[in-house]
XYZ file of C-alpha atoms in Angstrom:
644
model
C 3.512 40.744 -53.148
C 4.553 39.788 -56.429
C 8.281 38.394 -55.825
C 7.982 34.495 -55.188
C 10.296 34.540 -52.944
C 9.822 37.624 -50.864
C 5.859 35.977 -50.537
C 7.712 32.561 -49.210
C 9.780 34.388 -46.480
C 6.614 36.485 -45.559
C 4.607 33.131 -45.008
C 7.356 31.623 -42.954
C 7.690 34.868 -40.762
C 4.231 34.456 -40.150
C 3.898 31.110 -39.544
C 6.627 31.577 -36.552
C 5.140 34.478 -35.186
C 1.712 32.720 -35.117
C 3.714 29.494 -33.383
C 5.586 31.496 -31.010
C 2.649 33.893 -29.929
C 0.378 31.251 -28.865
C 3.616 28.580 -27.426
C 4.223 32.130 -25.358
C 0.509 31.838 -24.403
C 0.452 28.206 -23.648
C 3.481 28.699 -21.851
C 1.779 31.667 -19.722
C -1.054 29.680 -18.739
C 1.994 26.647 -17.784
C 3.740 29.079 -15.878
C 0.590 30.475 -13.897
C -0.120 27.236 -12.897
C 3.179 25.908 -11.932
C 4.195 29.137 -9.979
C 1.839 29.325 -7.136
C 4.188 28.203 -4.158
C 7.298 30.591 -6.307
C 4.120 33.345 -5.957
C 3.488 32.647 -2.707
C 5.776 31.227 -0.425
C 9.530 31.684 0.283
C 11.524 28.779 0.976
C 14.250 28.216 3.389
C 16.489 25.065 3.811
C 17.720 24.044 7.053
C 19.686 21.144 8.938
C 18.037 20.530 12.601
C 20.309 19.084 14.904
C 18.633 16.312 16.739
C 19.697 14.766 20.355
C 22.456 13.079 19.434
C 23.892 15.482 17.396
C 22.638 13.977 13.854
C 21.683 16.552 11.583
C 18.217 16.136 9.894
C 17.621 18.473 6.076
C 14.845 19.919 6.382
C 12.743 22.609 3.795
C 10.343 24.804 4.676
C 7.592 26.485 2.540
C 6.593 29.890 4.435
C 3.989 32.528 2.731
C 5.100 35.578 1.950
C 1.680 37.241 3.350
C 2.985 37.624 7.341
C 0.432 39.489 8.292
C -1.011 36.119 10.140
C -0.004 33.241 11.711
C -0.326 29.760 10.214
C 0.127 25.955 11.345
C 2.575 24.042 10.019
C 1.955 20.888 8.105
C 4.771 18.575 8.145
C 5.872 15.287 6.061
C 8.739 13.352 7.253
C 10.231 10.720 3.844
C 12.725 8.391 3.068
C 11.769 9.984 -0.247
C 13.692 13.207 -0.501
C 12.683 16.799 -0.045
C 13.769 17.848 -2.994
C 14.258 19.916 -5.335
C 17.572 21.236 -3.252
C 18.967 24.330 -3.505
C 18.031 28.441 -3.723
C 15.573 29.074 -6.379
C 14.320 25.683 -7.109
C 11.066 25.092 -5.428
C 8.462 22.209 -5.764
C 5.147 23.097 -8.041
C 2.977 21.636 -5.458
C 3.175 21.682 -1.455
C 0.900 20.154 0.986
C -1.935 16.823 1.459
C -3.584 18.918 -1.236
C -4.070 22.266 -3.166
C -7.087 23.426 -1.176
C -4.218 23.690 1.626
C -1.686 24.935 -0.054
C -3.640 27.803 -1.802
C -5.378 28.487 2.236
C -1.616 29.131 2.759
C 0.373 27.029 5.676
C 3.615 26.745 6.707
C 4.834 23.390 4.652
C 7.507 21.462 6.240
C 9.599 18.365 4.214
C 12.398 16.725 6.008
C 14.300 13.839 5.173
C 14.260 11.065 7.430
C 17.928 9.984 9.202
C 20.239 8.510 6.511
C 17.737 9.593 3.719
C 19.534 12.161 1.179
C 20.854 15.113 2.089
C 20.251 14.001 5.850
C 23.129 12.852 8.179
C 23.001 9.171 10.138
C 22.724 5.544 8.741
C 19.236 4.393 7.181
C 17.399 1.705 8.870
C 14.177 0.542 7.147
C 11.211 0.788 9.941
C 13.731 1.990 12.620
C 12.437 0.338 15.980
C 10.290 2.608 18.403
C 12.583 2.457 21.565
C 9.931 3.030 25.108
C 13.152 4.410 27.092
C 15.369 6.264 25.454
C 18.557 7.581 27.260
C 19.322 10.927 26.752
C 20.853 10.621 24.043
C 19.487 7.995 21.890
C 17.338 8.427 19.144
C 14.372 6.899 17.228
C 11.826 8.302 14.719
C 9.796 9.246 17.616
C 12.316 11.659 19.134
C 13.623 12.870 15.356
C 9.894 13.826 15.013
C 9.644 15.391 18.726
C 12.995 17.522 18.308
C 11.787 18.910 14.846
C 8.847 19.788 15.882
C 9.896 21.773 18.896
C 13.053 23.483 16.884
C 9.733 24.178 14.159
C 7.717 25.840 16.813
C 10.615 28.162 18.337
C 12.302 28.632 15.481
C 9.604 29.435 11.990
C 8.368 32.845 12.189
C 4.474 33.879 11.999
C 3.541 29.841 12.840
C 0.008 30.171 15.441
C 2.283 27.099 17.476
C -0.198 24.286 16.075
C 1.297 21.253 13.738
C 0.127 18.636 11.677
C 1.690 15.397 9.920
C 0.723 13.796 6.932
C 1.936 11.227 4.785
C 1.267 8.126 2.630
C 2.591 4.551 2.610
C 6.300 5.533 3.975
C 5.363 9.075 4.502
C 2.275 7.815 6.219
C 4.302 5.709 8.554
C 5.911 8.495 9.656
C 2.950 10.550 10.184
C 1.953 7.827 12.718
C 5.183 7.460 14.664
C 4.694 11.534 14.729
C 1.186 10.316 17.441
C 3.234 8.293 19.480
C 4.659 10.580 22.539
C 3.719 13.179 20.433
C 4.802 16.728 21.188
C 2.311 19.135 22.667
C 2.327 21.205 19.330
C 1.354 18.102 17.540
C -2.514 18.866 16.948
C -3.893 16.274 14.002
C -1.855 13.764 11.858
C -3.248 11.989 9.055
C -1.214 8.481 8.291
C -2.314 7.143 4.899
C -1.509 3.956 3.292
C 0.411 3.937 6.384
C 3.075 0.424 6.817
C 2.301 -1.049 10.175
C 4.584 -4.096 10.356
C 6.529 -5.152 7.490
C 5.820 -9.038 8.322
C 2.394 -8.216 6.458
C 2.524 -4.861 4.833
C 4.648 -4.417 1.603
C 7.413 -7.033 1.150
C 5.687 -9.670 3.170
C 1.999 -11.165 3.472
C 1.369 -13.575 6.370
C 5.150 -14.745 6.200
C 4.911 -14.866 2.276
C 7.371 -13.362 0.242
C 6.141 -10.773 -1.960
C 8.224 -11.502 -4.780
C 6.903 -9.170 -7.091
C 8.337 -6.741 -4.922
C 12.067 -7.724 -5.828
C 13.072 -4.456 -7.479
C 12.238 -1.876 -4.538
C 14.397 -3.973 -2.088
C 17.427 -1.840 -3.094
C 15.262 0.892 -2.731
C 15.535 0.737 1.288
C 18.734 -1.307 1.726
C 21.142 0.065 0.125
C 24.028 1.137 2.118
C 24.912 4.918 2.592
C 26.545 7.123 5.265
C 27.113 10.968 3.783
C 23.810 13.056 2.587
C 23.781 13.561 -1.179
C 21.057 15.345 -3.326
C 21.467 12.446 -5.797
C 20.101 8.774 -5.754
C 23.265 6.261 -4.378
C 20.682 3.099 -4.819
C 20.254 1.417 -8.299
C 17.080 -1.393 -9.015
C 18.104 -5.048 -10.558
C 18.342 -4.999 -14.049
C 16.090 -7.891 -15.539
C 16.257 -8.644 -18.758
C 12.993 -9.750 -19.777
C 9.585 -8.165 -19.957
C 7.896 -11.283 -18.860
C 8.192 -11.365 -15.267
C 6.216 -14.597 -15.136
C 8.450 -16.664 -17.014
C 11.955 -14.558 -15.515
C 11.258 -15.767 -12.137
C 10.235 -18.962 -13.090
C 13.926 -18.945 -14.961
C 15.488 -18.197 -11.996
C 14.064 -20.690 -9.706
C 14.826 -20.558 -5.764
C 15.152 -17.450 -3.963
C 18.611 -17.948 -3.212
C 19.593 -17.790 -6.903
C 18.290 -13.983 -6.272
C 21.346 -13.388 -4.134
C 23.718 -12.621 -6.894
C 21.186 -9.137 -7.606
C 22.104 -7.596 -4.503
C 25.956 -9.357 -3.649
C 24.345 -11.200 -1.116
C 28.000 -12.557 0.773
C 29.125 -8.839 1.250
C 26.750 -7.640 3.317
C 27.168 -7.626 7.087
C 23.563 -6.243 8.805
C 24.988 -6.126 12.310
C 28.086 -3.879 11.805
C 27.191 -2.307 8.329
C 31.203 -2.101 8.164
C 31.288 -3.064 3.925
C 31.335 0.262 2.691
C 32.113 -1.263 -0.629
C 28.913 -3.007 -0.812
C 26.019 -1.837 -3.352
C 22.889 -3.691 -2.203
C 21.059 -4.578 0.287
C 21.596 -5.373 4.284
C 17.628 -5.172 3.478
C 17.705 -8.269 1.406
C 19.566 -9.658 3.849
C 17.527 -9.118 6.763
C 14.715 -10.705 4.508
C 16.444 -13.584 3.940
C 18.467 -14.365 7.028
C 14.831 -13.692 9.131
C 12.354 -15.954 7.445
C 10.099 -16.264 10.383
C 8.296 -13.587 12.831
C 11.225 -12.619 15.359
C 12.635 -10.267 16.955
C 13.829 -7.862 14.442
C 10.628 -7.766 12.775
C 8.875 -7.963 16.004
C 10.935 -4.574 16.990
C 10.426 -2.568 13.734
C 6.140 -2.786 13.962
C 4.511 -0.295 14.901
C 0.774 -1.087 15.955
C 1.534 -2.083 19.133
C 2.658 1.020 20.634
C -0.098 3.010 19.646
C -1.494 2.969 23.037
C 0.854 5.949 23.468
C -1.042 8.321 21.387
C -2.486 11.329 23.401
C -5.681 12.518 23.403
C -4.234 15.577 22.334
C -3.654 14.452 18.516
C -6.876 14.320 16.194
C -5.971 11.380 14.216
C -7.701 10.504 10.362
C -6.270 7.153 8.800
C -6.851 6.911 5.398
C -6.908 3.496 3.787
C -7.497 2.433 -0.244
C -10.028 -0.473 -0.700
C -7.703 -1.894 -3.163
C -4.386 -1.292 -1.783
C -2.310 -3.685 -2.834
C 0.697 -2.346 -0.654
C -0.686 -1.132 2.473
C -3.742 -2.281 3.695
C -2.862 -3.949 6.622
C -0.898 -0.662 8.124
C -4.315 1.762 7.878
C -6.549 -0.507 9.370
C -4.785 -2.345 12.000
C -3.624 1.243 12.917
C -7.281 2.577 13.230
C -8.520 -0.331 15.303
C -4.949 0.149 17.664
C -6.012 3.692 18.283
C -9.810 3.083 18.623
C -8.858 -0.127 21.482
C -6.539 2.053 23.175
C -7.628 5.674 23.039
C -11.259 5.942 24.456
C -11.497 9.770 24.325
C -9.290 10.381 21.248
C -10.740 11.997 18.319
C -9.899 8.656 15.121
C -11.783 9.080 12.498
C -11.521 6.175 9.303
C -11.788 7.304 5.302
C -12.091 4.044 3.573
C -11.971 4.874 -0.333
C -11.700 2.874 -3.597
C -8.686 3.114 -4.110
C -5.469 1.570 -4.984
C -2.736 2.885 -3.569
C -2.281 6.928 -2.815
C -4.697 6.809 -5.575
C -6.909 9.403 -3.102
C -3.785 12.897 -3.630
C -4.224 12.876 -6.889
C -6.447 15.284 -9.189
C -7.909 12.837 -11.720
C -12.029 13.174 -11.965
C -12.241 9.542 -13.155
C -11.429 6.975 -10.681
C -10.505 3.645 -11.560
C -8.320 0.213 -9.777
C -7.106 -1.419 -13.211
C -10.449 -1.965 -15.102
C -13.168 -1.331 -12.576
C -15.042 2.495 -12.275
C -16.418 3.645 -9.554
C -16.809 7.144 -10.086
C -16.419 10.705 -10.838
C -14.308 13.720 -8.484
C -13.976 10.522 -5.250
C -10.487 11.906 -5.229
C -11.698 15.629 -5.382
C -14.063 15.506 -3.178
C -12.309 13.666 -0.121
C -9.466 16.454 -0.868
C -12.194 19.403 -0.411
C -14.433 18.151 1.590
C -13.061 15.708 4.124
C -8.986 16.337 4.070
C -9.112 19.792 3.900
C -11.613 19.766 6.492
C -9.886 17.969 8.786
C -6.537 20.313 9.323
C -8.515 23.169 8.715
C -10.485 22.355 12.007
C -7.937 20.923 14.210
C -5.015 23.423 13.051
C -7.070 26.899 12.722
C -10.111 26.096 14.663
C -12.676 26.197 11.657
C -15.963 24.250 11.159
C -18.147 22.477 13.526
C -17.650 20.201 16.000
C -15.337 17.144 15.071
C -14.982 18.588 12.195
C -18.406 17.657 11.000
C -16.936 14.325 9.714
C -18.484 10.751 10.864
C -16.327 8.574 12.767
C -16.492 6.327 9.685
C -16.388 7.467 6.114
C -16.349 4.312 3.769
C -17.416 3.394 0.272
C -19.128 0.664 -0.592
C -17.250 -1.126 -3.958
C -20.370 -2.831 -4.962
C -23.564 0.134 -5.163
C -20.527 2.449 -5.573
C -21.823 5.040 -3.022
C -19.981 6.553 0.634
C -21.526 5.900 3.624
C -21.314 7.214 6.970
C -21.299 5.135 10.265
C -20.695 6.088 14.238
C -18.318 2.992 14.445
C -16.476 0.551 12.271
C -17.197 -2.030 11.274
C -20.922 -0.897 11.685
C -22.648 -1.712 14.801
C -25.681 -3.759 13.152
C -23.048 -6.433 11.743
C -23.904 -10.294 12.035
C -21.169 -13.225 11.266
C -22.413 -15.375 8.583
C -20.529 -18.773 7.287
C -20.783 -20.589 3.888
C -19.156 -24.355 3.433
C -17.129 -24.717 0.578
C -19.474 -27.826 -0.891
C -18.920 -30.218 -3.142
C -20.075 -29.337 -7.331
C -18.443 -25.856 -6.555
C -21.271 -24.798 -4.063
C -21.378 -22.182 -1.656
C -24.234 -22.619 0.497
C -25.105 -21.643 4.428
C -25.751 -25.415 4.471
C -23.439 -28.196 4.146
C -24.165 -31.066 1.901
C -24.381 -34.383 2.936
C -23.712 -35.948 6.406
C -20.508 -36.957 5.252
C -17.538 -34.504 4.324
C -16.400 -34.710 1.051
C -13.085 -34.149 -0.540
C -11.850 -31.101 -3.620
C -8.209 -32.706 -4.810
C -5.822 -30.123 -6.894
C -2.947 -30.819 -8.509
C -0.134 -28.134 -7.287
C 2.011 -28.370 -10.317
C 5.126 -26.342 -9.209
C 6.879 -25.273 -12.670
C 2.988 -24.031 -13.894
C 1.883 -21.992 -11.010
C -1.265 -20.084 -11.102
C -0.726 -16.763 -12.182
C -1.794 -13.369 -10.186
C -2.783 -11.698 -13.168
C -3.303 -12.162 -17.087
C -0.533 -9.165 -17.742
C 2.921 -10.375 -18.302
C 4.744 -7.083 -18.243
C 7.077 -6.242 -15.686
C 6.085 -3.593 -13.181
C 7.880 -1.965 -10.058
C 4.940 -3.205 -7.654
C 1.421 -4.445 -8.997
C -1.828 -2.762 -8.263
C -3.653 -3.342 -11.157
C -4.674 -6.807 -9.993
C -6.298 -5.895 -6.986
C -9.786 -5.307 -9.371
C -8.544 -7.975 -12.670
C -11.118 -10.066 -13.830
C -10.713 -13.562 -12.331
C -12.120 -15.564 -15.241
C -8.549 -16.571 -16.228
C -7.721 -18.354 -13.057
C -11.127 -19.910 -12.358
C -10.740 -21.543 -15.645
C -7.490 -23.664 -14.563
C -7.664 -27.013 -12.645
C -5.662 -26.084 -10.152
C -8.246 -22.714 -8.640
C -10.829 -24.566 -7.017
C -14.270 -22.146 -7.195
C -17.227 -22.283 -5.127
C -20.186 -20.238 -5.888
C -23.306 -19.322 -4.810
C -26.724 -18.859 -6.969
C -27.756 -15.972 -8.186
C -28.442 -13.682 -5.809
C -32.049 -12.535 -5.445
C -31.407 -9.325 -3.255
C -28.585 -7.561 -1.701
C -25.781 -8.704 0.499
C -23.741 -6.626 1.800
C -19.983 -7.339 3.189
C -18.968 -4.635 6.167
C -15.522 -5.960 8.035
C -13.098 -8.918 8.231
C -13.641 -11.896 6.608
C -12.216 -15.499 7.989
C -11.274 -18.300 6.093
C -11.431 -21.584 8.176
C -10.078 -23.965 5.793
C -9.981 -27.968 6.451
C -6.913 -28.917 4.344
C -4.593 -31.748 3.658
C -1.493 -31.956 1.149
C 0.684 -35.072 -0.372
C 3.564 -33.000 0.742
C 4.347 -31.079 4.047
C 4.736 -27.568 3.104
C 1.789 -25.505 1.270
C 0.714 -22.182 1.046
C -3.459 -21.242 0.941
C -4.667 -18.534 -1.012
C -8.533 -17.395 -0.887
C -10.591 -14.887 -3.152
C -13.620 -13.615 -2.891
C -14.928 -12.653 -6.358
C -18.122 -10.726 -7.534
C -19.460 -12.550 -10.118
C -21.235 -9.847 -12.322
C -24.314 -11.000 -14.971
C -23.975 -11.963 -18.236
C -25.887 -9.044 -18.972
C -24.008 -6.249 -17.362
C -23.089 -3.551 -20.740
C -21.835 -0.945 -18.090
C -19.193 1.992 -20.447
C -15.790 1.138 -18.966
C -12.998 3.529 -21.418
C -10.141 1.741 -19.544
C -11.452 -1.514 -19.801
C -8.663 -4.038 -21.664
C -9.530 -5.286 -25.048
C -9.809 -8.810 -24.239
C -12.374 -7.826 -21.419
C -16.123 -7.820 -21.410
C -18.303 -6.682 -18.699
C -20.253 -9.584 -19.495
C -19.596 -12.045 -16.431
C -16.634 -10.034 -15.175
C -15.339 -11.873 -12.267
C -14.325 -8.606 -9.485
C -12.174 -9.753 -7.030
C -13.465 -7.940 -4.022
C -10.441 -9.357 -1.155
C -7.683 -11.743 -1.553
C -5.131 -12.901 1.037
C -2.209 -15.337 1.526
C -0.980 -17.385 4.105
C 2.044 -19.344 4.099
C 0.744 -22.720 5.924
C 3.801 -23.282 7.924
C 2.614 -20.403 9.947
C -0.687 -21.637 10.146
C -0.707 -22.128 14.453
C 2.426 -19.105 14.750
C 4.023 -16.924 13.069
C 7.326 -17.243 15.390
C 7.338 -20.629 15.205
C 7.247 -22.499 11.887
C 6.043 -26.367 11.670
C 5.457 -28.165 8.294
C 2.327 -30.242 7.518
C 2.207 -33.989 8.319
C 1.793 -35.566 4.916
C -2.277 -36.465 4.101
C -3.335 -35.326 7.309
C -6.574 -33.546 7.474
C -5.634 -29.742 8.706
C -6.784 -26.534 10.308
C -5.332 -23.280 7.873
C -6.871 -19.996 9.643
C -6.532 -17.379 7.035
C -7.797 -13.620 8.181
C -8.589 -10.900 4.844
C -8.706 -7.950 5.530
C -11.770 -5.337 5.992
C -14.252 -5.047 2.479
C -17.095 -2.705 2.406
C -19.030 -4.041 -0.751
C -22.587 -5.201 -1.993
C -22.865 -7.671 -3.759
C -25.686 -6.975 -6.174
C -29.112 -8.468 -6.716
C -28.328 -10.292 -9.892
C -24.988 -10.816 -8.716
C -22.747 -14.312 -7.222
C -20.555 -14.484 -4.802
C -17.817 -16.488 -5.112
C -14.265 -18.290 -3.302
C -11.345 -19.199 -5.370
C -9.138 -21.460 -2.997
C -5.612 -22.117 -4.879
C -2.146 -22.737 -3.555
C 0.492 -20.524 -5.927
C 0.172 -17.091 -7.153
C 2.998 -16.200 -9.306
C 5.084 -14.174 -9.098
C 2.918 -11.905 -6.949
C 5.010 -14.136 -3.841
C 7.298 -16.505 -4.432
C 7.346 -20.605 -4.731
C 6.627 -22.524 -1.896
C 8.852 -25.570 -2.131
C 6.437 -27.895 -1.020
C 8.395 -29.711 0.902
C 9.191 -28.147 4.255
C 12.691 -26.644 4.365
C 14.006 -24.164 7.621
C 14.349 -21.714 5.681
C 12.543 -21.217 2.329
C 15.066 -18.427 1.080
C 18.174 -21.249 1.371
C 15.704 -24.290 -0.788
C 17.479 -25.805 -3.623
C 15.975 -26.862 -6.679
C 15.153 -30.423 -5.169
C 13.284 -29.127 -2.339
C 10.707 -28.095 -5.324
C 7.903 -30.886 -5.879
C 5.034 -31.073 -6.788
C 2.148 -32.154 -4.543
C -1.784 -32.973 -4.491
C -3.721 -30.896 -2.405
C -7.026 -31.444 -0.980
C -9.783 -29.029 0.524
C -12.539 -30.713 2.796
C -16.116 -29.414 2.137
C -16.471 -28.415 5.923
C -14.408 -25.617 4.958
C -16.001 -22.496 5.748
C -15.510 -18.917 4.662
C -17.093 -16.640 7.081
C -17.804 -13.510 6.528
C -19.481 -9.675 8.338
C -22.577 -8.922 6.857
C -24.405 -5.845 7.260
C -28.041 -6.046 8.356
């Protein structure tokens, strides 16, 4: 092709034909992958009318083979069911893809007052043990879908399961409490338990890093709609360190979600924007009534024999850790003969649905296809046994699945915690010791400085983030380093120890003030010469001496003796603070340290404790903030389970 020009056009044809050709391939392969459920299932959209005449939406996924019969797996959310209307249809159905290419009946509904559902929202909706007729709770929403599922779905073998994690997951629990007959397994997963120490709360401490999901869950609405109605706090700066410590009390959050319109009782403002929740939170400072009533563990002694249960729990949750376990242990004190099984992961949270092969918390490995494999062989196995009768007996899963964080391998065990676990207690000693022994006759005294416009930090990161996980593994070396983290450490370690259940913190305390709050680590102190390949390891970071927080937990001293009833310290007085962490499954290392970080702030993962006791922390004014010298006594003891 002589002609310049004609050989410029020719190239260009070309060059789009080869770009569209292969963007039509790559878009094949996309398409393939994506259209599975379109493939294979048929969806239908439906309202169920419940007791009292609300109207729950609620989508079904059906397979288009009806030549069988097949359970139905059902998640309940505050989260929406979308994507609404005919033709539009999710890329992904089910706990997992193993189940949803095994083809069941999938079943989304949104929860009353969520979406395109009818009724008024109310965050943890209380469990009511004697219901009229016509009065409703989550319970009897679940009950009444389920039977209008069973009598209503065609080519569905009259079996059900529930799944769901963190608000999902508390549904799939409330799903086990006067469950209907057709109600064969439920999984609850990251489950919330009791919002007093799940989520927004930690032992009465404000989770303040939690501020921008409040509006999430309180804001008002009364008509379904297919689009959001809520809208987070705008805050304009990326440091979220130094913007709450800009903004100073709690009460100066009020303006965020107009505070002085909101009426919780009658929820009669319909032209408020946010947030009878934040109300609730502040106006109920203390463990009453109305948190009292919204907790769920202690009605799980009305779960039937008749439901399989699995409860499914991340290591490093920072969200939900409390819910999963507390709800295992509920079932296992109160249902002898029901089938409870316990998968105990590292994981932060949810972390376990999703199809990555590397598995990482922040900067800490621990492995290849954990994710995967508890999908294939352990989830999957599960509702495959209890909904369509396949594999051996219990499912051929141990009552106990957990992974220890430390040698980085699962274990199995008949009971948990294991049954050949001894309590063991170190003192927090003087020179930073940890030792099974205490020094000296007489107890000695740790003094801290609690300065309260330079509180300790949570994490190194200074970006803002919806709700922090990341932390849950961060390298402790940055708070360790400050005056006001006291650390107590062990020697080097010259075999294994191994941590398997609760660990107590009996702390002997005593502050210039009369308000405090106590926070205690528990850090694995890796050796200098640890080289291990970590890709997602931050810059700054080394290996070398990386301090892995294994367990941390918070308790707001006023609620040191109750949680109902508030009292504040007596200045200088010596001082009982009781703080409980929850379970850990880890070994620490031959090579390895153990060590306690005791510190009184951690900012802005919960908010500023005055310092000075006040009735109610989210009313404090600026000169109810002081700053106070705190002291621990070296007959403090942390005591941990130990596996032997």
């Amino acid at each position: 092709m002589k002609n310049p020009f004609l050989r410029f056009l020719f190239v260009v044809f070309a060059f789009t034909f080869f770009i569209n050709c292969n963007s039509k391939k790559t878009e094949n392969i996309i398409d393939k992958k994506d259209l599975f459920v379109t493939d294979n299932y048929t969806k239908k959209e439906v309202n169920i009318v419940m007791r009292d005449g609300t109207k729950l939406h609620t989508t079904i996924y059906s397979p288009k083979d009806t030549s069988k019969k097949y359970p139905i797996l059902m998640q309940r959310t505050p989260y929406s069911s979308a994507p609404y209307g005919e033709g539009k249809m999710k890329t992904k159905i089910g706990p997992n893809v193993h189940l949803m290419k095994e083809l069941n009946i999938v079943v989304y509904q949104d929860v009353r007052g969520r979406w395109m559902s009818e009724g008024v929202y109310d965050n943890m909706r209380a469990y009511l043990p004697n219901k009229t007729a016509k009065q409703s709770d989550e319970v009897s929403d679940t009950y009444d879908t389920i039977d209008w599922l069973i009598k209503n779905v065609e080519n569905n073998n009259g079996n059900v399961g529930t799944w769901g994690i963190s608000y999902p997951g508390h549904y799939a629990t409330i799903s086990t409490i006067d469950a209907h007959p057709a109600l064969k397994a439920a999984s609850p997963q990251a489950c919330i338990g009791d919002f007093f120490f799940d989520d927004f709360h930690h032992n009465g401490a404000f989770m303040l890093s939690y501020f921008r999901a409040i509006s999430l869950f309180g804001t008002y609405k009364d008509t379904p709609t297919d689009s959001a109605w809520y809208s987070f706090p705008k805050m304009d700066s990326q440091d979220q360190y130094q913007f709450f410590l800009d903004k100073g009390p709690l009460k100066n959050l009020n303006k965020y979600f107009q505070y002085d319109k909101l009426d919780v009782k009658t929820a009669e403002n319909k032209d408020r924007i946010d947030d009878f929740f934040w109300k609730e939170i502040v106006e109920h400072p203390n463990y009453d009534s109305i948190w009292k009533s919204k907790g769920i563990i202690q009605h799980l002694d009305k779960v039937p024999s008749s439901v399989a249960t699995m409860i499914v729990a991340g290591e490093f949750d920072a969200e939900d850790l409390y819910g999963p376990l507390e709800t295992y242990k509920a079932i296992e004190k109160h249902g002898k003969d029901n089938y409870n099984t316990l998968v105990f992961g590292p994981w932060d949270h949810g972390k376990w649905s999703k199809n990555t092969v590397e598995n990482y918390v922040g900067n800490y490995f621990f492995g290849d296809s954990i994710s995967l494999k508890f999908q294939s062989d352990v989830e999957t196995k599960f509702f495959n046994h209890f909904l369509k009768g396949k594999g051996d007996k219990n499912a051929g899963l141990p009552e106990a699945y957990v992974f220890d964080t430390g040698k980085k391998e699962w274990k199995s065990y008949d009971v948990w915690p294991p049954k050949n676990m001894v309590k063991e207690s170190f003192f927090l000693n003087s020179n930073q010791e940890l030792k099974k022994t205490h020094n000296g006759k007489r107890t000695q005294e740790t003094k801290f400085i609690s300065d309260i416009k330079r509180p300790v930090p949570y994490s190194e990161d200074i970006k803002t983030v919806f709700t922090p996980r990341k932390y849950m593994t961060d390298d402790q070396r940055f708070a360790a380093r400050r005056p006001d983290v006291l650390v107590f450490e062990t020697e080097v370690l010259t075999e294994d120890y191994t941590l398997a259940g609760d660990i107590l913190a009996k702390l002997k305390v005593a502050t210039t003030g009369s308000a405090a709050d106590w926070i205690v680590k528990v850090i694995d102190v890796h050796p200098s010469e640890t080289k291990e390949n970590n890709k997602k390891l931050q810059n700054h970071l080394k290996m070398s001496n990386y301090h892995l927080m294994v367990r941390s937990e918070v308790l707001r001293g006023r609620f040191r003796n109750s949680f109902e009833h508030p009292e504040p310290f007596v200045p200088n007085k010596k001082t009982m603070v009781n703080i409980k962490l929850q379970d850990v499954f880890h070994t620490f290392k031959k090579g390895h340290k153990v060590q306690i970080q005791v510190q009184s702030t951690w900012f802005p993962l919960i908010d500023l404790n005055p310092q000075t006791y006040v009735d109610n922390i989210y009313k404090a004014d600026e000169k109810d903030f002081t700053t106070q010298t705190h002291t621990v006594f070296t007959d403090s003891t942390i005591e941990f389970s130990v596996l032997k």
